[in-house]
């Protein structure tokens, strides 16, 4: 890999954070979607996994942000239209807001419902010291679900953009976030 290609590609750490978080988010979405068809203990177990994975995503996102602040991010491809660059930056900011806000919102709602979060049987995270308020918990859970739906649509937009840039614009697109493939100079 040339220095020019390296400068246009994300760092290995950024790639690892990106793909681990991406897989975790998709798995967490599938867990909650499947939990909707379950009842009783099976639903509770699935939702327990959803909550624990959400907190894991929060921790990984904090790690990713720390990595991002200490490692240079490659510039966007120079052939992007202004609106594409603005859209790319906006979607990335919203991703970070959701990657932090959704787990915090879920933890807040669980706390207001008086529930702790079991981290895959390893340890528990206690409720935040907010007292209990079932109505507020229900409202926050509703916002959490809406935010999750918005996140899935933005992920689809992100994937379509990466594919467009890779196969139509041929400017490196997805290969900027992979350790292989051509990233034009």
PDB file of C-alpha atoms in Angstrom:
ATOM      1  CA  UNK A   1       0.000   0.000   0.000  1.00  0.00           C
ATOM      2  CA  UNK A   2       1.409   3.389  -0.946  1.00  0.00           C
ATOM      3  CA  UNK A   3       1.552   6.370   1.382  1.00  0.00           C
ATOM      4  CA  UNK A   4      -1.108   8.067  -0.756  1.00  0.00           C
ATOM      5  CA  UNK A   5      -3.435   5.069  -0.471  1.00  0.00           C
ATOM      6  CA  UNK A   6      -2.754   4.865   3.268  1.00  0.00           C
ATOM      7  CA  UNK A   7      -3.650   8.543   3.679  1.00  0.00           C
ATOM      8  CA  UNK A   8      -6.972   7.946   1.877  1.00  0.00           C
ATOM      9  CA  UNK A   9      -7.805   4.831   3.899  1.00  0.00           C
ATOM     10  CA  UNK A  10      -8.986   4.733   7.522  1.00  0.00           C
ATOM     11  CA  UNK A  11      -6.548   3.374  10.103  1.00  0.00           C
ATOM     12  CA  UNK A  12      -6.681  -0.294  11.080  1.00  0.00           C
ATOM     13  CA  UNK A  13      -8.096   0.624  14.490  1.00  0.00           C
ATOM     14  CA  UNK A  14     -10.849   2.713  12.891  1.00  0.00           C
ATOM     15  CA  UNK A  15     -11.672  -0.175  10.560  1.00  0.00           C
ATOM     16  CA  UNK A  16     -11.928  -2.624  13.450  1.00  0.00           C
ATOM     17  CA  UNK A  17     -14.155  -0.284  15.474  1.00  0.00           C
ATOM     18  CA  UNK A  18     -16.316   0.428  12.406  1.00  0.00           C
ATOM     19  CA  UNK A  19     -16.953  -3.198  11.480  1.00  0.00           C
ATOM     20  CA  UNK A  20     -17.378  -4.508  15.039  1.00  0.00           C
ATOM     21  CA  UNK A  21     -19.857  -1.746  15.857  1.00  0.00           C
ATOM     22  CA  UNK A  22     -21.649  -2.197  12.509  1.00  0.00           C
ATOM     23  CA  UNK A  23     -22.112  -5.930  13.095  1.00  0.00           C
ATOM     24  CA  UNK A  24     -23.168  -5.339  16.719  1.00  0.00           C
ATOM     25  CA  UNK A  25     -25.780  -2.760  15.668  1.00  0.00           C
ATOM     26  CA  UNK A  26     -27.268  -5.055  13.014  1.00  0.00           C
ATOM     27  CA  UNK A  27     -27.296  -8.016  15.425  1.00  0.00           C
ATOM     28  CA  UNK A  28     -28.921  -5.855  18.102  1.00  0.00           C
ATOM     29  CA  UNK A  29     -31.582  -4.697  15.658  1.00  0.00           C
ATOM     30  CA  UNK A  30     -32.314  -8.327  14.704  1.00  0.00           C
ATOM     31  CA  UNK A  31     -32.487  -9.335  18.383  1.00  0.00           C
ATOM     32  CA  UNK A  32     -35.141  -6.738  19.146  1.00  0.00           C
ATOM     33  CA  UNK A  33     -37.057  -7.476  15.935  1.00  0.00           C
ATOM     34  CA  UNK A  34     -37.136 -11.189  16.803  1.00  0.00           C
ATOM     35  CA  UNK A  35     -38.064 -10.449  20.430  1.00  0.00           C
ATOM     36  CA  UNK A  36     -41.307  -8.874  19.247  1.00  0.00           C
ATOM     37  CA  UNK A  37     -42.598 -12.352  18.323  1.00  0.00           C
ATOM     38  CA  UNK A  38     -41.607 -13.862  21.678  1.00  0.00           C
ATOM     39  CA  UNK A  39     -43.418 -13.932  24.988  1.00  0.00           C
ATOM     40  CA  UNK A  40     -42.576 -14.412  28.640  1.00  0.00           C
ATOM     41  CA  UNK A  41     -39.107 -15.616  29.653  1.00  0.00           C
ATOM     42  CA  UNK A  42     -37.950 -16.000  26.036  1.00  0.00           C
ATOM     43  CA  UNK A  43     -38.786 -12.353  25.329  1.00  0.00           C
ATOM     44  CA  UNK A  44     -37.131 -11.271  28.573  1.00  0.00           C
ATOM     45  CA  UNK A  45     -33.941 -13.170  27.693  1.00  0.00           C
ATOM     46  CA  UNK A  46     -33.840 -11.678  24.194  1.00  0.00           C
ATOM     47  CA  UNK A  47     -34.387  -8.168  25.538  1.00  0.00           C
ATOM     48  CA  UNK A  48     -31.685  -8.786  28.152  1.00  0.00           C
ATOM     49  CA  UNK A  49     -29.262  -9.561  25.316  1.00  0.00           C
ATOM     50  CA  UNK A  50     -30.459  -6.460  23.436  1.00  0.00           C
ATOM     51  CA  UNK A  51     -29.757  -4.261  26.463  1.00  0.00           C
ATOM     52  CA  UNK A  52     -26.340  -5.791  27.171  1.00  0.00           C
ATOM     53  CA  UNK A  53     -25.295  -5.498  23.536  1.00  0.00           C
ATOM     54  CA  UNK A  54     -26.529  -1.888  23.528  1.00  0.00           C
ATOM     55  CA  UNK A  55     -24.271  -1.029  26.468  1.00  0.00           C
ATOM     56  CA  UNK A  56     -21.418  -2.849  24.706  1.00  0.00           C
ATOM     57  CA  UNK A  57     -22.051  -0.709  21.613  1.00  0.00           C
ATOM     58  CA  UNK A  58     -21.937   2.401  23.814  1.00  0.00           C
ATOM     59  CA  UNK A  59     -18.538   1.358  25.229  1.00  0.00           C
ATOM     60  CA  UNK A  60     -17.195   0.543  21.757  1.00  0.00           C
ATOM     61  CA  UNK A  61     -18.442   3.887  20.443  1.00  0.00           C
ATOM     62  CA  UNK A  62     -16.658   5.772  23.207  1.00  0.00           C
ATOM     63  CA  UNK A  63     -13.517   3.821  22.286  1.00  0.00           C
ATOM     64  CA  UNK A  64     -14.048   4.645  18.630  1.00  0.00           C
ATOM     65  CA  UNK A  65     -14.431   8.354  19.360  1.00  0.00           C
ATOM     66  CA  UNK A  66     -11.254   8.345  21.445  1.00  0.00           C
ATOM     67  CA  UNK A  67      -9.491   6.573  18.570  1.00  0.00           C
ATOM     68  CA  UNK A  68     -10.863   9.068  16.065  1.00  0.00           C
ATOM     69  CA  UNK A  69      -9.673  12.040  18.124  1.00  0.00           C
ATOM     70  CA  UNK A  70      -6.149  10.610  18.297  1.00  0.00           C
ATOM     71  CA  UNK A  71      -5.784   9.285  14.730  1.00  0.00           C
ATOM     72  CA  UNK A  72      -6.209  11.291  11.534  1.00  0.00           C
ATOM     73  CA  UNK A  73      -9.283  10.668   9.427  1.00  0.00           C
ATOM     74  CA  UNK A  74      -8.711  10.532   5.671  1.00  0.00           C
ATOM     75  CA  UNK A  75     -10.245  13.356   3.656  1.00  0.00           C
ATOM     76  CA  UNK A  76     -13.409  12.700   1.720  1.00  0.00           C
ATOM     77  CA  UNK A  77     -12.802  11.885  -1.955  1.00  0.00           C
ATOM     78  CA  UNK A  78     -12.202  15.108  -3.899  1.00  0.00           C
ATOM     79  CA  UNK A  79     -14.770  14.209  -6.569  1.00  0.00           C
ATOM     80  CA  UNK A  80     -17.759  14.396  -4.199  1.00  0.00           C
ATOM     81  CA  UNK A  81     -20.388  16.984  -4.931  1.00  0.00           C
ATOM     82  CA  UNK A  82     -20.827  19.526  -2.142  1.00  0.00           C
ATOM     83  CA  UNK A  83     -24.207  18.066  -1.189  1.00  0.00           C
ATOM     84  CA  UNK A  84     -22.665  14.570  -0.981  1.00  0.00           C
ATOM     85  CA  UNK A  85     -19.938  15.781   1.368  1.00  0.00           C
ATOM     86  CA  UNK A  86     -22.490  17.588   3.553  1.00  0.00           C
ATOM     87  CA  UNK A  87     -24.747  14.515   3.584  1.00  0.00           C
ATOM     88  CA  UNK A  88     -21.822  12.221   4.451  1.00  0.00           C
ATOM     89  CA  UNK A  89     -20.708  14.416   7.365  1.00  0.00           C
ATOM     90  CA  UNK A  90     -24.285  14.864   8.606  1.00  0.00           C
ATOM     91  CA  UNK A  91     -25.027  11.131   8.544  1.00  0.00           C
ATOM     92  CA  UNK A  92     -21.795  10.391  10.401  1.00  0.00           C
ATOM     93  CA  UNK A  93     -22.634  12.932  13.118  1.00  0.00           C
ATOM     94  CA  UNK A  94     -26.133  11.464  13.448  1.00  0.00           C
ATOM     95  CA  UNK A  95     -24.602   7.970  13.668  1.00  0.00           C
ATOM     96  CA  UNK A  96     -22.495   9.045  16.642  1.00  0.00           C
ATOM     97  CA  UNK A  97     -25.476  10.755  18.288  1.00  0.00           C
ATOM     98  CA  UNK A  98     -27.531   7.568  17.898  1.00  0.00           C
ATOM     99  CA  UNK A  99     -24.682   5.227  18.901  1.00  0.00           C
ATOM    100  CA  UNK A 100     -24.444   7.146  22.178  1.00  0.00           C
ATOM    101  CA  UNK A 101     -28.023   8.333  22.585  1.00  0.00           C
ATOM    102  CA  UNK A 102     -29.827   5.046  21.981  1.00  0.00           C
ATOM    103  CA  UNK A 103     -27.948   3.060  24.653  1.00  0.00           C
ATOM    104  CA  UNK A 104     -28.139   5.960  27.110  1.00  0.00           C
ATOM    105  CA  UNK A 105     -31.852   6.330  26.385  1.00  0.00           C
ATOM    106  CA  UNK A 106     -32.405   2.604  26.889  1.00  0.00           C
ATOM    107  CA  UNK A 107     -30.447   2.676  30.154  1.00  0.00           C
ATOM    108  CA  UNK A 108     -32.405   5.748  31.300  1.00  0.00           C
ATOM    109  CA  UNK A 109     -35.752   4.133  30.474  1.00  0.00           C
ATOM    110  CA  UNK A 110     -34.764   0.919  32.240  1.00  0.00           C
ATOM    111  CA  UNK A 111     -33.627   2.962  35.227  1.00  0.00           C
ATOM    112  CA  UNK A 112     -36.947   4.803  35.359  1.00  0.00           C
ATOM    113  CA  UNK A 113     -38.652   1.404  35.282  1.00  0.00           C
ATOM    114  CA  UNK A 114     -36.473   0.307  38.214  1.00  0.00           C
ATOM    115  CA  UNK A 115     -34.492  -2.276  36.225  1.00  0.00           C
ATOM    116  CA  UNK A 116     -30.790  -3.002  36.168  1.00  0.00           C
ATOM    117  CA  UNK A 117     -28.988  -4.253  33.068  1.00  0.00           C
ATOM    118  CA  UNK A 118     -27.506  -7.743  33.164  1.00  0.00           C
ATOM    119  CA  UNK A 119     -24.325  -7.806  31.082  1.00  0.00           C
ATOM    120  CA  UNK A 120     -24.522 -11.343  29.665  1.00  0.00           C
ATOM    121  CA  UNK A 121     -24.460 -12.844  33.178  1.00  0.00           C
ATOM    122  CA  UNK A 122     -21.018 -11.384  33.896  1.00  0.00           C
ATOM    123  CA  UNK A 123     -22.113  -8.405  36.014  1.00  0.00           C
ATOM    124  CA  UNK A 124     -25.025  -6.002  36.281  1.00  0.00           C
ATOM    125  CA  UNK A 125     -25.214  -2.291  35.651  1.00  0.00           C
ATOM    126  CA  UNK A 126     -27.410  -0.661  38.266  1.00  0.00           C
ATOM    127  CA  UNK A 127     -30.199   1.741  37.401  1.00  0.00           C
ATOM    128  CA  UNK A 128     -29.234   5.375  37.158  1.00  0.00           C
ATOM    129  CA  UNK A 129     -30.285   7.249  40.322  1.00  0.00           C
ATOM    130  CA  UNK A 130     -33.394   8.746  38.747  1.00  0.00           C
ATOM    131  CA  UNK A 131     -36.152   7.237  40.844  1.00  0.00           C
ATOM    132  CA  UNK A 132     -38.967   5.369  39.160  1.00  0.00           C
ATOM    133  CA  UNK A 133     -41.486   6.777  36.714  1.00  0.00           C
ATOM    134  CA  UNK A 134     -43.203   4.196  34.498  1.00  0.00           C
ATOM    135  CA  UNK A 135     -44.823   6.850  32.268  1.00  0.00           C
ATOM    136  CA  UNK A 136     -41.473   8.533  31.570  1.00  0.00           C
ATOM    137  CA  UNK A 137     -39.888   5.112  30.985  1.00  0.00           C
ATOM    138  CA  UNK A 138     -42.592   4.249  28.454  1.00  0.00           C
ATOM    139  CA  UNK A 139     -42.132   7.574  26.638  1.00  0.00           C
ATOM    140  CA  UNK A 140     -38.365   7.140  26.469  1.00  0.00           C
ATOM    141  CA  UNK A 141     -38.736   3.555  25.223  1.00  0.00           C
ATOM    142  CA  UNK A 142     -40.954   4.936  22.443  1.00  0.00           C
ATOM    143  CA  UNK A 143     -38.309   7.494  21.483  1.00  0.00           C
ATOM    144  CA  UNK A 144     -35.683   4.744  21.670  1.00  0.00           C
ATOM    145  CA  UNK A 145     -37.658   2.614  19.199  1.00  0.00           C
ATOM    146  CA  UNK A 146     -38.139   5.578  16.854  1.00  0.00           C
ATOM    147  CA  UNK A 147     -34.429   6.384  17.019  1.00  0.00           C
ATOM    148  CA  UNK A 148     -33.628   2.748  16.254  1.00  0.00           C
ATOM    149  CA  UNK A 149     -35.837   2.848  13.158  1.00  0.00           C
ATOM    150  CA  UNK A 150     -34.213   6.071  11.973  1.00  0.00           C
ATOM    151  CA  UNK A 151     -30.813   4.450  12.534  1.00  0.00           C
ATOM    152  CA  UNK A 152     -31.690   1.479  10.299  1.00  0.00           C
ATOM    153  CA  UNK A 153     -32.787   3.800   7.477  1.00  0.00           C
ATOM    154  CA  UNK A 154     -29.579   5.821   7.804  1.00  0.00           C
ATOM    155  CA  UNK A 155     -27.520   2.618   7.747  1.00  0.00           C
ATOM    156  CA  UNK A 156     -29.242   1.681   4.483  1.00  0.00           C
ATOM    157  CA  UNK A 157     -28.433   5.144   3.090  1.00  0.00           C
ATOM    158  CA  UNK A 158     -24.821   4.761   4.242  1.00  0.00           C
ATOM    159  CA  UNK A 159     -24.493   1.364   2.541  1.00  0.00           C
ATOM    160  CA  UNK A 160     -26.047   2.662  -0.675  1.00  0.00           C
ATOM    161  CA  UNK A 161     -23.668   5.634  -0.642  1.00  0.00           C
ATOM    162  CA  UNK A 162     -20.635   3.376  -0.129  1.00  0.00           C
ATOM    163  CA  UNK A 163     -21.758   1.119  -2.983  1.00  0.00           C
ATOM    164  CA  UNK A 164     -22.414   4.117  -5.268  1.00  0.00           C
ATOM    165  CA  UNK A 165     -18.978   5.559  -4.581  1.00  0.00           C
ATOM    166  CA  UNK A 166     -17.323   2.164  -5.032  1.00  0.00           C
ATOM    167  CA  UNK A 167     -19.018   0.903  -8.194  1.00  0.00           C
ATOM    168  CA  UNK A 168     -20.317   4.001  -9.994  1.00  0.00           C
ATOM    169  CA  UNK A 169     -17.967   6.813  -8.994  1.00  0.00           C
ATOM    170  CA  UNK A 170     -15.023   4.407  -8.598  1.00  0.00           C
ATOM    171  CA  UNK A 171     -13.435   6.671  -5.972  1.00  0.00           C
ATOM    172  CA  UNK A 172     -12.611   3.981  -3.420  1.00  0.00           C
ATOM    173  CA  UNK A 173     -15.890   4.117  -1.482  1.00  0.00           C
ATOM    174  CA  UNK A 174     -16.029   1.032   0.714  1.00  0.00           C
ATOM    175  CA  UNK A 175     -12.321   0.274   0.300  1.00  0.00           C
ATOM    176  CA  UNK A 176     -11.498   3.333   2.419  1.00  0.00           C
ATOM    177  CA  UNK A 177     -12.852   1.285   5.363  1.00  0.00           C
ATOM    178  CA  UNK A 178     -11.311  -2.052   4.323  1.00  0.00           C
ATOM    179  CA  UNK A 179      -7.657  -3.144   4.425  1.00  0.00           C
ATOM    180  CA  UNK A 180      -7.827  -4.264   0.797  1.00  0.00           C
ATOM    181  CA  UNK A 181      -9.096  -2.932  -2.524  1.00  0.00           C
ATOM    182  CA  UNK A 182      -8.108   0.056  -4.581  1.00  0.00           C
ATOM    183  CA  UNK A 183      -8.413   3.577  -3.223  1.00  0.00           C
ATOM    184  CA  UNK A 184      -7.563   5.901  -6.146  1.00  0.00           C
ATOM    185  CA  UNK A 185      -5.120   8.740  -5.526  1.00  0.00           C
TER     186      UNK A 185
END
